Tab-separated table of C-alpha atoms in Angstrom:
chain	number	residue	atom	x	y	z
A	1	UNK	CA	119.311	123.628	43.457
A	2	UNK	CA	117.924	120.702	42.363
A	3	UNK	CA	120.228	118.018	44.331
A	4	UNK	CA	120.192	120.396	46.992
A	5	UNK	CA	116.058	119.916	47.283
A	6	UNK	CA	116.762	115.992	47.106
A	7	UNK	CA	119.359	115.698	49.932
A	8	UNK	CA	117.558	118.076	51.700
A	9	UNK	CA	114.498	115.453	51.498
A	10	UNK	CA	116.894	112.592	51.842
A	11	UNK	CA	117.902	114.011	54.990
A	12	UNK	CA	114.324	114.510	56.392
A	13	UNK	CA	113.015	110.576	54.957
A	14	UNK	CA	116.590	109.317	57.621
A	15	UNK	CA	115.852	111.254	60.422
A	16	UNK	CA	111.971	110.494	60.461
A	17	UNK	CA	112.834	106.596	60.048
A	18	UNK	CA	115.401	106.593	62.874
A	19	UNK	CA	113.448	108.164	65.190
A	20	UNK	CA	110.207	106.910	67.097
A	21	UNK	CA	108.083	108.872	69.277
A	22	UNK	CA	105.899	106.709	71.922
A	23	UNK	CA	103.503	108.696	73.822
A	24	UNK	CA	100.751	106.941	75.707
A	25	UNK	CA	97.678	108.491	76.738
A	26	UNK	CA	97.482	106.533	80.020
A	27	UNK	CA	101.258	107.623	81.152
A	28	UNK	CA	102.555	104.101	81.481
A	29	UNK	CA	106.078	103.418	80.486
A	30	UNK	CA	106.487	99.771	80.798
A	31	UNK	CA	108.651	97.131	78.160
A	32	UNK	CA	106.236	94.909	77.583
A	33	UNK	CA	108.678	92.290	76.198
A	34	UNK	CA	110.508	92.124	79.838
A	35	UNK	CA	107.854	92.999	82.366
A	36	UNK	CA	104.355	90.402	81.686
A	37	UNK	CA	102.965	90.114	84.706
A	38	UNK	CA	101.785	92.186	88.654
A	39	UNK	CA	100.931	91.123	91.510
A	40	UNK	CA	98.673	92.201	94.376
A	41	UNK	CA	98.546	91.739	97.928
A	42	UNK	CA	95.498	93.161	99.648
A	43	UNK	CA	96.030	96.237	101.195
A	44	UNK	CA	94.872	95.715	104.797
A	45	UNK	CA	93.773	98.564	107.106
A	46	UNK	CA	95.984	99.373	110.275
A	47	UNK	CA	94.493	102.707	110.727
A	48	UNK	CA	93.593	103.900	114.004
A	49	UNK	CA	90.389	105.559	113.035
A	50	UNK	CA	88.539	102.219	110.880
A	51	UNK	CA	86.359	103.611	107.858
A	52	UNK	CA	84.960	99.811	107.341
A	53	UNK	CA	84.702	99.851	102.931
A	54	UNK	CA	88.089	101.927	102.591
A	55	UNK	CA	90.617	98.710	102.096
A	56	UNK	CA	87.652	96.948	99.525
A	57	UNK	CA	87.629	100.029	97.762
A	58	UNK	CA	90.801	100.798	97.418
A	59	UNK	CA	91.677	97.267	96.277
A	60	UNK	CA	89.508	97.193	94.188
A	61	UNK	CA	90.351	100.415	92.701
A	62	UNK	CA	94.320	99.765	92.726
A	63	UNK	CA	93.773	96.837	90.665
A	64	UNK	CA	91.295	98.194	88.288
A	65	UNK	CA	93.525	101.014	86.949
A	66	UNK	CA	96.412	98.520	86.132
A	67	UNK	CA	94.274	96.380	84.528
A	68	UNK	CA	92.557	99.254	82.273
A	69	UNK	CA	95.513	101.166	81.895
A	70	UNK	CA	98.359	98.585	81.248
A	71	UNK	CA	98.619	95.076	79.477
A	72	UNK	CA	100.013	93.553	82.734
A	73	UNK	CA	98.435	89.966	83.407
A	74	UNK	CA	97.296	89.754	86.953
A	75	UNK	CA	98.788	87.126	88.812
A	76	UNK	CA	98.172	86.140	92.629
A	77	UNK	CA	101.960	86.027	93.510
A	78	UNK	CA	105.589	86.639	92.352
A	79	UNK	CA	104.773	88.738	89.481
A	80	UNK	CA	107.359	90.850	87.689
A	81	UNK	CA	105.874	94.102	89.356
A	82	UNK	CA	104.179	93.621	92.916
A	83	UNK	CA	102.124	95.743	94.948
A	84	UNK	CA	101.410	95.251	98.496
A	85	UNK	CA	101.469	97.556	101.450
A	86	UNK	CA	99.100	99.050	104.378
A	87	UNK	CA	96.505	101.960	105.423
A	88	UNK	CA	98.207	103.461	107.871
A	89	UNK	CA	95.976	106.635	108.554
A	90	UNK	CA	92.410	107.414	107.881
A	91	UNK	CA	92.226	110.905	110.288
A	92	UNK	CA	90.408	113.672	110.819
A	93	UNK	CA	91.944	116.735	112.018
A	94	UNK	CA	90.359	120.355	112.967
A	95	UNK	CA	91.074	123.710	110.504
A	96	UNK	CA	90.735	127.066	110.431
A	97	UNK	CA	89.366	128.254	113.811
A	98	UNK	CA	86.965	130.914	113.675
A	99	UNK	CA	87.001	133.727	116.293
A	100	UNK	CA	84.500	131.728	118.396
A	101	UNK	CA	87.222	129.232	118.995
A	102	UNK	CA	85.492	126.785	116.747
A	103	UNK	CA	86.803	125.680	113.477
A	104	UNK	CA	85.174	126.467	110.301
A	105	UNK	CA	86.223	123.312	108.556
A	106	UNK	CA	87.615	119.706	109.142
A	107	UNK	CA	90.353	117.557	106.762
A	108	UNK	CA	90.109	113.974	106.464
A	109	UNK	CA	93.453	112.487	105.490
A	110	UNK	CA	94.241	109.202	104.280
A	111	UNK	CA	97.762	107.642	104.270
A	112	UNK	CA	98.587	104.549	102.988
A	113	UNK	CA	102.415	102.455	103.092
A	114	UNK	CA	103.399	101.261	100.021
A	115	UNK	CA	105.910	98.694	98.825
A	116	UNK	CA	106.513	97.975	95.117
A	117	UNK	CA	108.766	95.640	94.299
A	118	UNK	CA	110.389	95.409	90.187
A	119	UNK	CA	111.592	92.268	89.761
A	120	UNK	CA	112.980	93.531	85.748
A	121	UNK	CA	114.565	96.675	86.928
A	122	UNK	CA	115.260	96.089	91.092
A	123	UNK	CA	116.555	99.404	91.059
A	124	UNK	CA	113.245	100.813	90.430
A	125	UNK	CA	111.754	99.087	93.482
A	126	UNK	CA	110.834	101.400	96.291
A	127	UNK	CA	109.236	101.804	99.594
A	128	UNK	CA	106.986	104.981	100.178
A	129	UNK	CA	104.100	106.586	101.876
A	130	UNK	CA	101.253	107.921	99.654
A	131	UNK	CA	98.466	110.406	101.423
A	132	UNK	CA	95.946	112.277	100.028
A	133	UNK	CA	93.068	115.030	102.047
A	134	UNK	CA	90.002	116.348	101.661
A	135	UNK	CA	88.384	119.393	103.503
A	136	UNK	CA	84.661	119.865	104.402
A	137	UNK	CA	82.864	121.988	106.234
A	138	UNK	CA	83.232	121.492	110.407
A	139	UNK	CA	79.101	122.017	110.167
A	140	UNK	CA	79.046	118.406	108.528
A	141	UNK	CA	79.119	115.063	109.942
A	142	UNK	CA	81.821	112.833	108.542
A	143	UNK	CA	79.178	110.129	107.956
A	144	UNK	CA	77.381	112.326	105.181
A	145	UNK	CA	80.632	112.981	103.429
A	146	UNK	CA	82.898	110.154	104.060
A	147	UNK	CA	81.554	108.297	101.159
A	148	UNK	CA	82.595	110.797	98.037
A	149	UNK	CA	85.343	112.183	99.961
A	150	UNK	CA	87.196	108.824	100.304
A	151	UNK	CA	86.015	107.609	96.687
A	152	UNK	CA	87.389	111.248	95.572
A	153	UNK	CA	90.955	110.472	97.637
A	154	UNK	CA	91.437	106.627	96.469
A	155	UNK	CA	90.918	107.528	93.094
A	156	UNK	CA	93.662	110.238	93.811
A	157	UNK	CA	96.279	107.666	95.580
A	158	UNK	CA	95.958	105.103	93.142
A	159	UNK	CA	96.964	107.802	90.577
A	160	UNK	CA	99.778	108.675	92.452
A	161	UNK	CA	100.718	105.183	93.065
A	162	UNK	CA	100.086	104.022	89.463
A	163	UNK	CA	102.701	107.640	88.016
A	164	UNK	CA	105.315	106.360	90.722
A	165	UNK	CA	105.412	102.747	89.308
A	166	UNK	CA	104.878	102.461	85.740
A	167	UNK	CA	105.040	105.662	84.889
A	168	UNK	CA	108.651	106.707	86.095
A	169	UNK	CA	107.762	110.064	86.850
């Protein structure tokens, strides 16, 4: 019973040492020894509809969240991972029509063009369109809500944008 304990325990003290489990709070997935360095381009904004602080905000934010969630050196160009693309929609569209005809409340919808390029793993590049919407009331003007609305959807594409590059999901 004895030796059965101690291979039993034997057993366990292999497995645990061959194995590794990685989980990172932040969701990145990135080898570190291969992939150093990102680059940027600014975003600009093609939109039709012009919401003047959305491309400095978004920026801003896009390049905040790598640096606070990754170990990725900024670079100004030619970095292992790069990040550059376009706001291609900033729109506001009517929902919900009441039975006066009228709706009850509007979306504002933000779409942005993005092209990531992995110089590591060039299979992993990609090009792809990111959008994200809020709804408000139709009795509000856009100008009183534009502000936390957009701040609510960058903070929502960059998260998407951040999972679909360094995350691999």
């Amino acid at each position: 019973m004895k030796k059965l304990f101690y291979l039993f325990c034997i057993g366990i003290a292999v497995l645990l040492s061959s194995c590794t489990i990685s989980y990172k709070l932040n969701g990145a997935s990135i080898d570190y020894t291969t992939t150093k360095t990102i680059s940027f381009e600014n975003f600009q904004n093609k939109a039709s509809l012009v919401y003047a602080p959305l491309a400095i905000n978004f920026n801003d934010a896009l390049q905040a969240k790598y640096a606070s969630q990754t170990r990725l050196s900024q670079i100004s160009k030619g970095g292992d991972l790069q990040l550059s693309g376009t706001i291609t929609g900033y729109d506001i569209s009517q929902l919900a029509p009441k039975a006066d005809a009228f709706a009850s409340e509007s979306r504002l919808t933000i779409r942005i063009k993005v092209k990531f390029v992995n110089q590591v793993h060039t299979s992993e590049s990609f090009e792809k369109d990111f959008s994200s919407f809020r709804d408000f009331p139709a009795t509000q003007l856009l100008s009183d809500v534009q502000d936390d609305l957009c701040t609510q959807m960058i903070k929502e594409l960059v998260e998407q944008i951040f999972m679909a590059t360094v995350a691999n999901w």
